[in-house]
Amino acid sequence: MKKLEQLYEGKAKKVFSTDDPDVVIVDYKDDATAFNGEKKGTIVGKGVVNNRMTNHVFKLIEAEGVPTHLIEELSDRETAVKKVQIVPLEVIVRNVAAGSFSKRMGVEEGRELLCPILEFSYKDDALGDPFINDDYALALGFATQEEIDTIKNYTKKINEILKAYFLQADMKLIDFKIEFGKDSSGKIILADEVSPDTCRLWDVHTNEKLDKDRFRRDLGNVEEAYNEVFKRLGLA
Ligand code: TMP
Ligand code: ASP
């Protein structure tokens, strides 16, 4: 499969067309941004970690019955995926208080939540991805009730799969963000990525942060954290 023309360049990936209208190639970059693109940098090797980790995780998720956009890994940074129309929702799950939740709710980072929280943001950079609820999504036509129900059911299942997967590698899944798309037949499938860019992962013994918060918060050892996750998952 060959890249034809670049369709889109996002903050972390480029997307190319192929000779099949239902297939695109994603190419993962080392570029890192935070705070809605205000902070910019490079995390050397991140594209390789995020590409390979996402594909590995998507295979596990697929095996548990949740459909994904994955077709085939083509190289260290490139993967062929089904072309989808992205549902403009950032679907976030929180198992432990952190980040914007801790700030909004005045709850210290690290506090275990009594049950997982599933929340939506409207995927719109210009608006800073505002927090929304189901009614906003329905009223603005981002998704139907049936699609929202499917997204929520898949997301809960994905949380269970990911929690167990990271725990066996001595990492706690604090929270994560996923995105869904609609394939050419209108079916909801998991798209985008699952990586240290989009998950908070803490060492189970020390609570050391092993994710993009090291970049967002200038904690140092950013590349080392991505490589550590890669190694612990047996992907290095
Ligand atoms: P938050 O606490 O900043 O709302 O982030 C929740 C989770 O979502 C965290 O695992 C990081 C991830 N995330 C993204 O993947 N992209 C984003 O743009 C933001 C703000 C968070
Ligand atoms: N999506 C955020 C940004 O705009 C990055 C993040 O905090 O993960 O830069």
Tab-separated table of C-alpha atoms and ligand atoms in Angstrom:
chain	number	residue	atom	x	y	z
A	1	MET	CA	0.000	0.000	0.000
A	2	LYS	CA	1.359	3.443	-0.961
A	3	LYS	CA	0.768	6.989	0.256
A	4	LEU	CA	-0.761	9.203	-2.414
A	5	GLU	CA	-1.498	12.735	-1.239
A	6	GLN	CA	-1.508	14.262	2.222
A	7	LEU	CA	-5.120	14.814	3.281
A	8	TYR	CA	-4.503	16.347	6.681
A	9	GLU	CA	-1.805	17.235	9.174
A	10	GLY	CA	-2.796	17.162	12.818
A	11	LYS	CA	-0.721	17.951	15.895
A	12	ALA	CA	0.663	14.421	16.246
A	13	LYS	CA	-0.096	12.651	12.948
A	14	LYS	CA	-0.351	13.138	9.209
A	15	VAL	CA	-2.983	11.354	7.150
A	16	PHE	CA	-2.492	10.304	3.519
A	17	SER	CA	-4.861	8.948	0.887
A	18	THR	CA	-4.219	5.610	-0.838
A	19	ASP	CA	-5.530	4.034	-4.045
A	20	ASP	CA	-8.408	2.595	-1.976
A	21	PRO	CA	-10.987	5.283	-1.093
A	22	ASP	CA	-11.839	3.444	2.144
A	23	VAL	CA	-8.221	3.260	3.354
A	24	VAL	CA	-5.874	5.997	4.598
A	25	ILE	CA	-2.339	5.835	5.976
A	26	VAL	CA	-1.531	7.574	9.262
A	27	ASP	CA	2.041	8.693	9.868
A	28	TYR	CA	2.927	9.389	13.508
A	29	LYS	CA	5.168	12.426	14.194
A	30	ASP	CA	7.504	13.218	17.087
A	31	ASP	CA	5.830	16.631	17.489
A	32	ALA	CA	4.244	17.264	20.851
A	33	THR	CA	1.835	20.014	21.806
A	34	ALA	CA	-0.027	20.868	24.974
A	35	PHE	CA	-2.572	23.410	26.164
A	36	ASN	CA	-4.362	23.480	22.843
A	37	GLY	CA	-1.187	23.882	20.821
A	38	GLU	CA	0.225	26.757	22.917
A	39	LYS	CA	3.213	24.713	24.065
A	40	LYS	CA	5.196	22.995	21.328
A	41	GLY	CA	8.097	20.577	21.370
A	42	THR	CA	9.553	17.340	20.110
A	43	ILE	CA	9.653	14.011	21.872
A	44	VAL	CA	12.275	12.009	19.986
A	45	GLY	CA	10.973	8.561	19.054
A	46	LYS	CA	7.403	9.256	20.217
A	47	GLY	CA	5.927	8.540	16.785
A	48	VAL	CA	7.333	5.017	16.818
A	49	VAL	CA	6.143	4.293	20.368
A	50	ASN	CA	2.654	5.683	19.731
A	51	ASN	CA	2.213	3.893	16.402
A	52	ARG	CA	3.321	0.495	17.645
A	53	MET	CA	1.622	0.772	21.022
A	54	THR	CA	-1.683	1.891	19.473
A	55	ASN	CA	-1.659	-1.005	17.021
A	56	HIS	CA	-0.887	-3.544	19.724
A	57	VAL	CA	-3.647	-2.190	21.971
A	58	PHE	CA	-6.155	-1.992	19.099
A	59	LYS	CA	-5.563	-5.694	18.360
A	60	LEU	CA	-6.349	-6.565	21.990
A	61	ILE	CA	-9.483	-4.428	21.889
A	62	GLU	CA	-10.609	-5.975	18.584
A	63	ALA	CA	-10.102	-9.458	20.096
A	64	GLU	CA	-12.561	-8.500	22.836
A	65	GLY	CA	-15.229	-7.587	20.287
A	66	VAL	CA	-14.830	-3.818	19.907
A	67	PRO	CA	-14.255	-2.870	16.237
A	68	THR	CA	-11.336	-0.543	15.426
A	69	HIS	CA	-9.993	1.255	12.361
A	70	LEU	CA	-6.768	-0.796	12.302
A	71	ILE	CA	-5.928	-2.564	9.036
A	72	GLU	CA	-2.178	-3.106	8.992
A	73	GLU	CA	1.039	-1.687	10.445
A	74	LEU	CA	3.222	-0.676	7.495
A	75	SER	CA	6.375	0.597	9.219
A	76	ASP	CA	7.633	1.971	12.533
A	77	ARG	CA	5.547	5.114	12.104
A	78	GLU	CA	2.965	4.261	9.450
A	79	THR	CA	-0.274	2.293	9.634
A	80	ALA	CA	-3.064	1.641	7.146
A	81	VAL	CA	-6.448	2.300	8.729
A	82	LYS	CA	-10.070	2.419	7.613
A	83	LYS	CA	-11.111	5.874	6.524
A	84	VAL	CA	-13.710	7.181	8.953
A	85	GLN	CA	-15.676	10.284	9.619
A	86	ILE	CA	-14.579	11.236	13.110
A	87	VAL	CA	-17.376	11.728	15.646
A	88	PRO	CA	-16.425	15.150	17.099
A	89	LEU	CA	-16.309	13.902	20.684
A	90	GLU	CA	-13.270	13.386	22.881
A	91	VAL	CA	-14.363	10.492	25.049
A	92	ILE	CA	-12.531	10.610	28.375
A	93	VAL	CA	-12.527	7.991	31.122
A	94	ARG	CA	-11.216	8.732	34.609
A	95	ASN	CA	-10.403	6.039	37.147
A	96	VAL	CA	-8.325	8.245	39.464
A	97	ALA	CA	-8.593	12.033	39.911
A	98	ALA	CA	-6.021	14.019	37.896
A	99	GLY	CA	-5.589	16.831	35.397
A	100	SER	CA	-8.564	19.000	34.496
A	101	PHE	CA	-10.882	16.947	36.731
A	102	SER	CA	-8.787	17.686	39.818
A	103	LYS	CA	-8.685	21.355	38.920
A	104	ARG	CA	-12.415	21.642	38.148
A	105	MET	CA	-13.557	19.670	41.192
A	106	GLY	CA	-10.902	20.685	43.736
A	107	VAL	CA	-9.966	17.045	44.309
A	108	GLU	CA	-6.313	16.137	44.899
A	109	GLU	CA	-4.572	14.208	42.119
A	110	GLY	CA	-4.286	10.527	42.905
A	111	ARG	CA	-7.589	10.120	44.744
A	112	GLU	CA	-9.295	6.892	43.650
A	113	LEU	CA	-12.756	7.546	42.231
A	114	LEU	CA	-15.596	5.396	43.590
A	115	CYS	CA	-16.542	4.447	40.043
A	116	PRO	CA	-15.088	5.305	36.632
A	117	ILE	CA	-16.265	8.592	35.109
A	118	LEU	CA	-17.023	8.822	31.394
A	119	GLU	CA	-17.106	12.357	30.035
A	120	PHE	CA	-17.343	14.066	26.667
A	121	SER	CA	-15.610	17.102	25.244
A	122	TYR	CA	-16.534	18.691	21.950
A	123	LYS	CA	-13.527	18.178	19.662
A	124	ASP	CA	-12.930	21.747	18.524
A	125	ASP	CA	-9.508	23.356	18.950
A	126	ALA	CA	-10.802	26.885	18.367
A	127	LEU	CA	-13.130	26.488	21.366
A	128	GLY	CA	-10.530	24.638	23.457
A	129	ASP	CA	-12.427	21.295	23.380
A	130	PRO	CA	-15.223	22.356	25.779
A	131	PHE	CA	-16.727	19.922	28.274
A	132	ILE	CA	-20.205	18.828	27.111
A	133	ASN	CA	-22.841	16.217	27.970
A	134	ASP	CA	-25.021	13.783	26.002
A	135	ASP	CA	-27.739	16.370	25.414
A	136	TYR	CA	-25.279	18.799	23.791
A	137	ALA	CA	-24.087	16.015	21.473
A	138	LEU	CA	-27.672	15.028	20.592
A	139	ALA	CA	-28.981	18.574	20.219
A	140	LEU	CA	-26.120	19.616	17.949
A	141	GLY	CA	-26.264	16.407	15.893
A	142	PHE	CA	-22.748	15.183	16.770
A	143	ALA	CA	-24.170	11.657	17.266
A	144	THR	CA	-27.510	9.882	17.601
A	145	GLN	CA	-28.702	8.345	20.877
A	146	GLU	CA	-27.909	4.902	19.489
A	147	GLU	CA	-24.391	5.980	18.551
A	148	ILE	CA	-23.844	7.536	21.984
A	149	ASP	CA	-25.006	4.305	23.633
A	150	THR	CA	-22.619	2.281	21.457
A	151	ILE	CA	-19.733	4.652	22.200
A	152	LYS	CA	-20.379	4.432	25.955
A	153	ASN	CA	-20.636	0.634	25.944
A	154	TYR	CA	-17.448	0.255	23.903
A	155	THR	CA	-15.636	2.789	26.096
A	156	LYS	CA	-16.499	0.985	29.341
A	157	LYS	CA	-15.243	-2.266	27.862
A	158	ILE	CA	-12.053	-0.577	26.602
A	159	ASN	CA	-11.424	0.805	30.112
A	160	GLU	CA	-11.580	-2.689	31.599
A	161	ILE	CA	-9.265	-4.102	28.898
A	162	LEU	CA	-6.742	-1.266	29.258
A	163	LYS	CA	-6.712	-1.243	33.076
A	164	ALA	CA	-5.817	-4.944	33.152
A	165	TYR	CA	-3.317	-4.621	30.297
A	166	PHE	CA	-1.361	-1.785	31.926
A	167	LEU	CA	-1.557	-3.298	35.406
A	168	GLN	CA	0.250	-6.458	34.300
A	169	ALA	CA	3.061	-4.079	33.246
A	170	ASP	CA	3.016	-2.383	36.676
A	171	MET	CA	1.190	0.735	35.506
A	172	LYS	CA	-2.029	2.288	36.799
A	173	LEU	CA	-4.383	3.685	34.163
A	174	ILE	CA	-5.398	6.996	35.725
A	175	ASP	CA	-7.410	8.328	32.777
A	176	PHE	CA	-7.441	8.349	28.972
A	177	LYS	CA	-9.021	9.905	25.911
A	178	ILE	CA	-10.283	8.025	22.867
A	179	GLU	CA	-12.074	8.961	19.674
A	180	PHE	CA	-14.532	7.066	17.517
A	181	GLY	CA	-15.378	7.324	13.845
A	182	LYS	CA	-18.005	6.103	11.435
A	183	ASP	CA	-16.811	3.801	8.649
A	184	SER	CA	-18.184	3.865	5.102
A	185	SER	CA	-21.202	1.821	6.205
A	186	GLY	CA	-21.938	4.133	9.155
A	187	LYS	CA	-20.676	1.672	11.781
A	188	ILE	CA	-19.060	3.147	14.924
A	189	ILE	CA	-15.444	2.007	15.302
A	190	LEU	CA	-12.545	3.009	17.554
A	191	ALA	CA	-10.155	5.393	15.754
A	192	ASP	CA	-7.215	7.697	16.598
A	193	GLU	CA	-4.711	6.324	19.143
A	194	VAL	CA	-4.044	4.900	22.599
A	195	SER	CA	-0.585	6.015	23.737
A	196	PRO	CA	1.264	7.925	26.472
A	197	ASP	CA	0.001	11.077	24.678
A	198	THR	CA	-3.601	10.118	25.394
A	199	CYS	CA	-3.397	8.110	28.644
A	200	ARG	CA	-2.152	8.992	32.114
A	201	LEU	CA	-0.056	6.065	33.313
A	202	TRP	CA	1.546	5.985	36.765
A	203	ASP	CA	3.981	3.425	38.119
A	204	VAL	CA	1.939	1.183	40.369
A	205	HIS	CA	4.478	1.276	43.230
A	206	THR	CA	5.875	4.824	43.131
A	207	ASN	CA	3.154	6.791	41.253
A	208	GLU	CA	5.891	8.093	38.942
A	209	LYS	CA	4.260	9.652	35.877
A	210	LEU	CA	5.035	7.728	32.690
A	211	ASP	CA	3.093	9.789	30.163
A	212	LYS	CA	2.763	13.128	28.407
A	213	ASP	CA	2.279	14.988	31.701
A	214	ARG	CA	6.104	14.902	31.872
A	215	PHE	CA	6.096	17.155	28.786
A	216	ARG	CA	3.017	19.217	29.746
A	217	ARG	CA	4.440	19.948	33.213
A	218	ASP	CA	8.174	20.135	32.374
A	219	LEU	CA	8.990	17.196	34.637
A	220	GLY	CA	11.991	16.033	32.569
A	221	ASN	CA	12.841	12.516	31.343
A	222	VAL	CA	10.082	12.708	28.730
A	223	GLU	CA	11.635	10.371	26.138
A	224	GLU	CA	12.696	8.033	28.949
A	225	ALA	CA	9.074	7.730	30.102
A	226	TYR	CA	7.795	6.854	26.599
A	227	ASN	CA	10.582	4.296	26.226
A	228	GLU	CA	9.863	2.860	29.670
A	229	VAL	CA	6.197	2.285	28.769
A	230	PHE	CA	7.258	0.719	25.466
A	231	LYS	CA	9.677	-1.594	27.265
A	232	ARG	CA	7.268	-2.579	30.044
A	233	LEU	CA	4.674	-3.536	27.448
A	234	GLY	CA	7.225	-5.786	25.755
A	235	LEU	CA	7.130	-3.754	22.549
A	236	ALA	CA	10.708	-2.393	22.516
B	1	TMP	P1	-7.490	16.215	31.213
B	1	TMP	O1	-7.382	15.825	32.643
B	1	TMP	O2	-6.526	17.289	30.806
B	1	TMP	O3	-8.903	16.566	30.817
B	1	TMP	O4	-7.084	14.933	30.342
B	1	TMP	C1	-7.764	13.723	30.473
B	1	TMP	C2	-7.082	12.662	29.608
B	1	TMP	O5	-7.215	12.979	28.234
B	1	TMP	C3	-5.596	12.510	29.867
B	1	TMP	O6	-5.297	11.123	29.862
B	1	TMP	C4	-4.926	13.174	28.703
B	1	TMP	C5	-5.938	13.051	27.610
B	1	TMP	N1	-5.959	14.204	26.726
B	1	TMP	C6	-5.764	14.027	25.372
B	1	TMP	O7	-5.520	12.910	24.905
B	1	TMP	N2	-5.818	15.125	24.570
B	1	TMP	C7	-6.077	16.377	25.036
B	1	TMP	O8	-6.132	17.317	24.247
B	1	TMP	C8	-6.293	16.537	26.438
B	1	TMP	C9	-6.575	17.895	27.011
B	1	TMP	C10	-6.228	15.429	27.252
B	2	ASP	N1	-4.344	18.188	22.491
B	2	ASP	C1	-3.527	18.988	23.390
B	2	ASP	C2	-2.966	20.141	22.591
B	2	ASP	O1	-3.578	20.827	21.979
B	2	ASP	C3	-2.420	18.203	23.906
B	2	ASP	C4	-2.592	17.581	25.246
B	2	ASP	O2	-2.644	18.233	26.298
B	2	ASP	O3	-2.560	16.376	25.238
B	2	ASP	O4	-1.928	20.541	22.440
